[in-house]
mmCIF file of C-alpha atoms in Angstrom:
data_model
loop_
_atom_site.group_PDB
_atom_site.id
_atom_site.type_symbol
_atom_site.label_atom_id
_atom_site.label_comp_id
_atom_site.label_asym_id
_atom_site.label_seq_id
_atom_site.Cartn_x
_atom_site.Cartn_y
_atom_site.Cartn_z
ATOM 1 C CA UNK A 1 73.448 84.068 106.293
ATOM 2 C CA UNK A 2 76.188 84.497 104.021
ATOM 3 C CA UNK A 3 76.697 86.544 100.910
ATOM 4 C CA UNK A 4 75.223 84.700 97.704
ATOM 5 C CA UNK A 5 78.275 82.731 95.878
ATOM 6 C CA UNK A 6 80.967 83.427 98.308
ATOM 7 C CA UNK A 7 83.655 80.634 98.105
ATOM 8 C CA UNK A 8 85.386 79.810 100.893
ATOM 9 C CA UNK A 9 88.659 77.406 101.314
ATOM 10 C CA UNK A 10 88.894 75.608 104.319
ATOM 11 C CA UNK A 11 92.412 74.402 105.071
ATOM 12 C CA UNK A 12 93.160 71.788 108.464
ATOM 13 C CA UNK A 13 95.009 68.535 108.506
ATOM 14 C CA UNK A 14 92.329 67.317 110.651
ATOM 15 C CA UNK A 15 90.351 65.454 108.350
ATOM 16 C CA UNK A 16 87.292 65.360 110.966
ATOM 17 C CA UNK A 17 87.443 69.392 112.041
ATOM 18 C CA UNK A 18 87.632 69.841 107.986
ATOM 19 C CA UNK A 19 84.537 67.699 107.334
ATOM 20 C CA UNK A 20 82.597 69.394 110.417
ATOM 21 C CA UNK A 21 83.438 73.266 109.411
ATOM 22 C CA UNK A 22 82.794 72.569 105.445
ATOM 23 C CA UNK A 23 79.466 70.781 106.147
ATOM 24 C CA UNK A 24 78.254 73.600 108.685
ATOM 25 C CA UNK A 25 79.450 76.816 106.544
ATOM 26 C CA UNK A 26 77.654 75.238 103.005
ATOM 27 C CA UNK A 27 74.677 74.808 105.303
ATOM 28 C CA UNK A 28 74.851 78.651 105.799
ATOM 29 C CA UNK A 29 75.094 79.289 101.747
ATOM 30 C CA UNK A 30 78.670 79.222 101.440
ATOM 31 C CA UNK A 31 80.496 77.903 98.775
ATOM 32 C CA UNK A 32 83.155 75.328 100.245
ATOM 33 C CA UNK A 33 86.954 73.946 99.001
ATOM 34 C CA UNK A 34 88.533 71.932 101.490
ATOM 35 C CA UNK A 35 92.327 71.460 101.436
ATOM 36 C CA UNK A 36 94.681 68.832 103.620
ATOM 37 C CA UNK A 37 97.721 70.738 104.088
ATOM 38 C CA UNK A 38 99.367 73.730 103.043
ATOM 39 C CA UNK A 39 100.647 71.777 99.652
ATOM 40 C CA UNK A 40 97.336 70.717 99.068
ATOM 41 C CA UNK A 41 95.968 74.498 99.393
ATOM 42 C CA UNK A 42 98.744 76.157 97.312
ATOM 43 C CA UNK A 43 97.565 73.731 94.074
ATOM 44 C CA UNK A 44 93.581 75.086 94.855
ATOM 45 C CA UNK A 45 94.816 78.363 95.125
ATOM 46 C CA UNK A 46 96.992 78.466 91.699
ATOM 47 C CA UNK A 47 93.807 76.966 89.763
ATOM 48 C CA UNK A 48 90.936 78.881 91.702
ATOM 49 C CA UNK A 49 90.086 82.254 93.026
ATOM 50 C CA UNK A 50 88.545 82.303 96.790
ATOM 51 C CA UNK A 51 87.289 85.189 99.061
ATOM 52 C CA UNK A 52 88.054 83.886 102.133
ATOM 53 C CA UNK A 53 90.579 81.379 103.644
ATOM 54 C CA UNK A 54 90.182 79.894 106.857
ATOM 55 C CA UNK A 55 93.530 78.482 108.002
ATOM 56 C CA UNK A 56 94.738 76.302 110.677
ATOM 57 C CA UNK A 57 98.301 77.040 111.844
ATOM 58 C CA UNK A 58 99.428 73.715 113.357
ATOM 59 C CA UNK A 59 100.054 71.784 110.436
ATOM 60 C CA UNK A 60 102.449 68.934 109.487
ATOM 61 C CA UNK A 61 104.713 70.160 107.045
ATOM 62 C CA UNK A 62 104.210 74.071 105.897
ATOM 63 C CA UNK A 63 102.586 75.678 108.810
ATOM 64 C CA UNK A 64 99.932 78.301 108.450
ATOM 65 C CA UNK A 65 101.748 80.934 109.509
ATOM 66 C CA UNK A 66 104.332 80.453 106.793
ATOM 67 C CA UNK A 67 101.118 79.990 104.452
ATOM 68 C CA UNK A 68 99.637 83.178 104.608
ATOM 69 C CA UNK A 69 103.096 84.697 104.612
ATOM 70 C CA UNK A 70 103.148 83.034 101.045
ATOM 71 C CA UNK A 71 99.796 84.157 99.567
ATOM 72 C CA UNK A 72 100.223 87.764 101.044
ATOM 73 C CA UNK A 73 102.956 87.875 98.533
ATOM 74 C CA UNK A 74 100.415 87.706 95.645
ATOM 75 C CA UNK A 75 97.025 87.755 97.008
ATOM 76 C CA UNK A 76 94.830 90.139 99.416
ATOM 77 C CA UNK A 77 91.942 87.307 99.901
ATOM 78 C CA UNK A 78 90.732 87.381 103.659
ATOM 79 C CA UNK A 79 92.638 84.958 105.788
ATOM 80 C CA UNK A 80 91.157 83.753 109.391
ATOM 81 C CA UNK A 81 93.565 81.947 111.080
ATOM 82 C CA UNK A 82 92.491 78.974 113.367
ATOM 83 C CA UNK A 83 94.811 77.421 116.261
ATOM 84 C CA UNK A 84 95.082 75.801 119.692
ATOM 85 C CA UNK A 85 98.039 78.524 120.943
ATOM 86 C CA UNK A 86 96.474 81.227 121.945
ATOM 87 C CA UNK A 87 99.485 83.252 123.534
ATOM 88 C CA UNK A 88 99.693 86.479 122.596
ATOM 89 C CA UNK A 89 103.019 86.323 120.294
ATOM 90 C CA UNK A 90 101.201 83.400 118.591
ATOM 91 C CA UNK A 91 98.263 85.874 117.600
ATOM 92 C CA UNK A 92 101.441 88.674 116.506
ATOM 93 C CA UNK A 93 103.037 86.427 114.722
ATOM 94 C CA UNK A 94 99.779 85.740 112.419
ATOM 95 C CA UNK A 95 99.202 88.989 111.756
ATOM 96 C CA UNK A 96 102.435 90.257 111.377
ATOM 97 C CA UNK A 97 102.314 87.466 108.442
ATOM 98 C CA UNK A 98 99.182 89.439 106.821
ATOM 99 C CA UNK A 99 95.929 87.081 109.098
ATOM 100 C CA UNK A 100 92.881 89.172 109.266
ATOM 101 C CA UNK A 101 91.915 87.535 112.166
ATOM 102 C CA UNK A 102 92.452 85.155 114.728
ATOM 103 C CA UNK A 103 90.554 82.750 116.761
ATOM 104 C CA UNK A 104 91.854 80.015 119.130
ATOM 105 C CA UNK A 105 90.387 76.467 119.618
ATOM 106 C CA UNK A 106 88.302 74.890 120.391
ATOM 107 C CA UNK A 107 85.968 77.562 119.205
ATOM 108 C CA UNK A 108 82.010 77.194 118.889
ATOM 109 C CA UNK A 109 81.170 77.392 114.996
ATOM 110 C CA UNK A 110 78.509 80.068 115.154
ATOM 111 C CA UNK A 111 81.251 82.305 116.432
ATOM 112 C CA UNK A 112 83.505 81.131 113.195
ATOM 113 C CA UNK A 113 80.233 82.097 111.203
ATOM 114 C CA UNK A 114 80.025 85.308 112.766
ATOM 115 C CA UNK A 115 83.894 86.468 112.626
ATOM 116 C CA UNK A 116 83.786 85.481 108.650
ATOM 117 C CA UNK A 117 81.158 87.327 107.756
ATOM 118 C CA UNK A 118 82.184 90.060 109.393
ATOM 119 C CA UNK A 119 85.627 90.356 107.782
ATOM 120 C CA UNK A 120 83.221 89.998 104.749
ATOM 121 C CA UNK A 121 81.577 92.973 105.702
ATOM 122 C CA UNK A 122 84.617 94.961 105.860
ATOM 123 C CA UNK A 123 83.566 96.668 102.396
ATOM 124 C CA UNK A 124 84.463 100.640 101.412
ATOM 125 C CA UNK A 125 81.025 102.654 101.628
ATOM 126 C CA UNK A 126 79.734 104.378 98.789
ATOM 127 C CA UNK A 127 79.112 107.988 98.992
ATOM 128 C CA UNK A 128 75.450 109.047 98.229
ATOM 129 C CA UNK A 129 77.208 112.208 96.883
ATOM 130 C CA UNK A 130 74.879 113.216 94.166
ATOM 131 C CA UNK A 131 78.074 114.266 91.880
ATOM 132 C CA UNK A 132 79.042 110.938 92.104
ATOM 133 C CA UNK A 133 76.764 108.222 89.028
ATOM 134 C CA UNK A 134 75.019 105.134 89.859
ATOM 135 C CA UNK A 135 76.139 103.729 87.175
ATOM 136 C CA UNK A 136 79.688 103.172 85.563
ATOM 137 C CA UNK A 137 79.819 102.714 81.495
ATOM 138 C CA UNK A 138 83.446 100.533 80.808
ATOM 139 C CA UNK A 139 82.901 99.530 77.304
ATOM 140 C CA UNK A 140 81.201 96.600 77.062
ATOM 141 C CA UNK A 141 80.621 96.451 80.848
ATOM 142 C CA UNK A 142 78.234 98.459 83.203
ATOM 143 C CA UNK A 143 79.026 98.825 87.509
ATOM 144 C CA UNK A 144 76.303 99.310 88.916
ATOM 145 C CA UNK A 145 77.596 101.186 92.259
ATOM 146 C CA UNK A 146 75.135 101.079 94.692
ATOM 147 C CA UNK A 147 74.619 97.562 94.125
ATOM 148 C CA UNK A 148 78.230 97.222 93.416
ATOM 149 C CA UNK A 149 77.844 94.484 90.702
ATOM 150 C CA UNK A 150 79.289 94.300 87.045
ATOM 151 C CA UNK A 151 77.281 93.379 84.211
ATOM 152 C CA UNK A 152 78.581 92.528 80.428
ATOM 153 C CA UNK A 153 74.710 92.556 78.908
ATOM 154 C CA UNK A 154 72.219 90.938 80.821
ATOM 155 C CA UNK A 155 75.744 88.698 82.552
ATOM 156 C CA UNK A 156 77.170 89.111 85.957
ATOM 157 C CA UNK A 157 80.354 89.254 86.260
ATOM 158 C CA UNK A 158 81.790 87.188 88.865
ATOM 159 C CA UNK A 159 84.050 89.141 91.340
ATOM 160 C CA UNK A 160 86.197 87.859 94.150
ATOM 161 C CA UNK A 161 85.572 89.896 97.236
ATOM 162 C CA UNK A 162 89.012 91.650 96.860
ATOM 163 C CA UNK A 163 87.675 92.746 93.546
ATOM 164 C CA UNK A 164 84.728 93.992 94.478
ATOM 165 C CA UNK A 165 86.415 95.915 97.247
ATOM 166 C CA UNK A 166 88.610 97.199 94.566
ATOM 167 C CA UNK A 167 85.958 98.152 91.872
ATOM 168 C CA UNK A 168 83.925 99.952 94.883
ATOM 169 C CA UNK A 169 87.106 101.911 96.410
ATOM 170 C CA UNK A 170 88.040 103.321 92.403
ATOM 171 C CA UNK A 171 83.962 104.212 91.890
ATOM 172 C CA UNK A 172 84.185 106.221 94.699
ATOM 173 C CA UNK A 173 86.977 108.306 92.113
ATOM 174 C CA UNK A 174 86.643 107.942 88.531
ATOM 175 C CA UNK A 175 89.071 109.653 86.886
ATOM 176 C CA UNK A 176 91.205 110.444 89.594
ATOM 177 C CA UNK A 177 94.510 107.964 90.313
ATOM 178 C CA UNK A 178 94.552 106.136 93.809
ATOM 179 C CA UNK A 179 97.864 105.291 95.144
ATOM 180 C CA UNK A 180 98.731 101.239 95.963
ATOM 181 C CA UNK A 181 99.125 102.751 99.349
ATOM 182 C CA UNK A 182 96.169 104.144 99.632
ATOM 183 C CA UNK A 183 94.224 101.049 98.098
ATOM 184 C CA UNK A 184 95.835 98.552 100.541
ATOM 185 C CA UNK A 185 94.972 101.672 103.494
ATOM 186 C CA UNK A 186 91.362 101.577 102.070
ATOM 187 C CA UNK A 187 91.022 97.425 101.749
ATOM 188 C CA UNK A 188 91.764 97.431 105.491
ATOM 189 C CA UNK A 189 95.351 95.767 104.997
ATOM 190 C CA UNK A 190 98.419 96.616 106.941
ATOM 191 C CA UNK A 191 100.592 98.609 105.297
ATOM 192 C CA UNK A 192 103.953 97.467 103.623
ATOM 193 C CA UNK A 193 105.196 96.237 100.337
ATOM 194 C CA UNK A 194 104.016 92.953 100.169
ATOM 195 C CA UNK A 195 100.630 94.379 100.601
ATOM 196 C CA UNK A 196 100.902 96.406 96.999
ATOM 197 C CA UNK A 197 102.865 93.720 95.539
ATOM 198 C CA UNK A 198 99.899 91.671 96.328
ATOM 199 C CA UNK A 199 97.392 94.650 95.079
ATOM 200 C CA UNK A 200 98.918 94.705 91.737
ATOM 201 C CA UNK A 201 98.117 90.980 91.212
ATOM 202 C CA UNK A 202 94.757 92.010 92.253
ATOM 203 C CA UNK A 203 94.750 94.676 89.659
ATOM 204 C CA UNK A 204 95.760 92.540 86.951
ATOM 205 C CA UNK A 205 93.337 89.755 87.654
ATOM 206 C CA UNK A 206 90.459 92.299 87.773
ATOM 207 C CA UNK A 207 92.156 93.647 84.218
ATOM 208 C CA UNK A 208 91.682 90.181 83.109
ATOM 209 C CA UNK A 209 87.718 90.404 83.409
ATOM 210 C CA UNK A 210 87.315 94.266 82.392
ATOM 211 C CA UNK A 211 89.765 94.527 79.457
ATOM 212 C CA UNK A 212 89.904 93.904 75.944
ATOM 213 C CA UNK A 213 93.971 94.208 75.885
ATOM 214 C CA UNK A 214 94.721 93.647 79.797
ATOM 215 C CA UNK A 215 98.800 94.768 78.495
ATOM 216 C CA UNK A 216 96.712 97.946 76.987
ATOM 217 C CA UNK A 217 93.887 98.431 80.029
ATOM 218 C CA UNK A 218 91.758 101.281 78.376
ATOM 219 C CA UNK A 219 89.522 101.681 81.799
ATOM 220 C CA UNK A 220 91.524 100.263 84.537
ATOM 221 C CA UNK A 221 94.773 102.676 83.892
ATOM 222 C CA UNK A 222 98.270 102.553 85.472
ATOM 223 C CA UNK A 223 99.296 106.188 86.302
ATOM 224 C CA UNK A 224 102.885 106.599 86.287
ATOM 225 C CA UNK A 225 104.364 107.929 89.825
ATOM 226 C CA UNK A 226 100.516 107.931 91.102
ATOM 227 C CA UNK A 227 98.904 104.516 91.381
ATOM 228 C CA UNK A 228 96.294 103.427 89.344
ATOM 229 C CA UNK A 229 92.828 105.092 87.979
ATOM 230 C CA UNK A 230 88.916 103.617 86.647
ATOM 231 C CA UNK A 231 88.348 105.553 83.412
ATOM 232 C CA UNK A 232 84.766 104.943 82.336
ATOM 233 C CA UNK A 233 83.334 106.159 79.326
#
């Protein structure tokens, strides 16, 4: 089964395929957005946040490839790429473009299920150091760390997967400043600058959600020459 509320974006010209894989993943508890082409994706993607994409690469127009080069330039969601090549510079040249994973067609969908949730899995562990609190205090907001949620009151917070990863990574060091290489090291990325261009959008959408002032972050603090640091109460 899937994690509860995860919202997938399914993206294949194939209008068929595209029924078949958003009709079989909601059946497993996903949330599902379908898109047509790689236009059609880019206007989901400015107007919603996702925690996975799953991606076909032979597309008219913008192919997939090029896609994910694209989002990798702002984003860190998941991206599973799905193709009929399967030569081996086909699978390079989706990961060189930032593709967490790969899998050729035709492919049986419980294996699809399986290789999404475990990319979803892919989550920092959280220490059971005893120095280390249960429970964040940011203001208005409590993290709750072993459950890794966010409350404001008795509300969850909704966080993107990339957020949570985030939140549970700078738990692991309040007070102390992580470096945007070591965040993209610890969100399982490959390295380069793309990657912590892309991980300071992250940090300013999760600003967006935490902060009073997100231009004057009290608890999610830029560190100048270090990276960035959680400063709870």
């Amino acid at each position: 089964m899937s994690e509860p509320d995860v919202h997938l974006l399914i993206v294949d010209d194939d209008e068929r395929i595209r029924g078949l894989l958003q009709k079989f993943l909601m059946r497993h508890g996903f949330m599902v957005s379908a898109a047509r082409d790689a236009a059609h994706a880019r206007r989901l993607l400015a107007g919603l946040e996702f925690d996975m994409i799953v991606l076909d690469v032979m597309m008219p127009g913008e192919d997939g490839v090029s896609l994910t080069r694209g989002i990798r330039e702002t984003s860190l969601t998941p991206i599973l790429l799905l193709t009929a090549k399967a030569e081996t510079e086909d699978r390079i040249a989706g990961l060189e473009a930032g593709a967490d994973d790969y899998l050729a067609k035709p492919f049986e969908p419980k294996e699809l299920l399986l290789r999404i949730n475990a990319i979803l899995r892919r989550m920092p562990e959280t220490p059971a150091e005893e120095s280390v609190p249960k429970l964040l205090t940011l203001g208005d907001f409590r993290y709750d760390i072993e459950r890794g949620e966010m409350w404001r009151g008795d509300d969850l917070v909704r966080l993107t997967a990339t957020e949570s990863q985030l939140m549970r990574i700078f738990s692991r060091m309040p007070g102390e400043a992580i470096s945007r290489a070591k965040l993209v090291e610890d969100l399982g990325r490959d390295k380069g600058q793309a990657q912590e261009r892309a991980v300071d959008v992250q940090i300013t959408r999760l600003r967006r959600k935490l902060e009073n002032d997100p231009k004057q972050p009290r608890y999610l603090q830029t560190v100048r020459g270090a990276g960035y640091m959680l400063a709870p109460d």
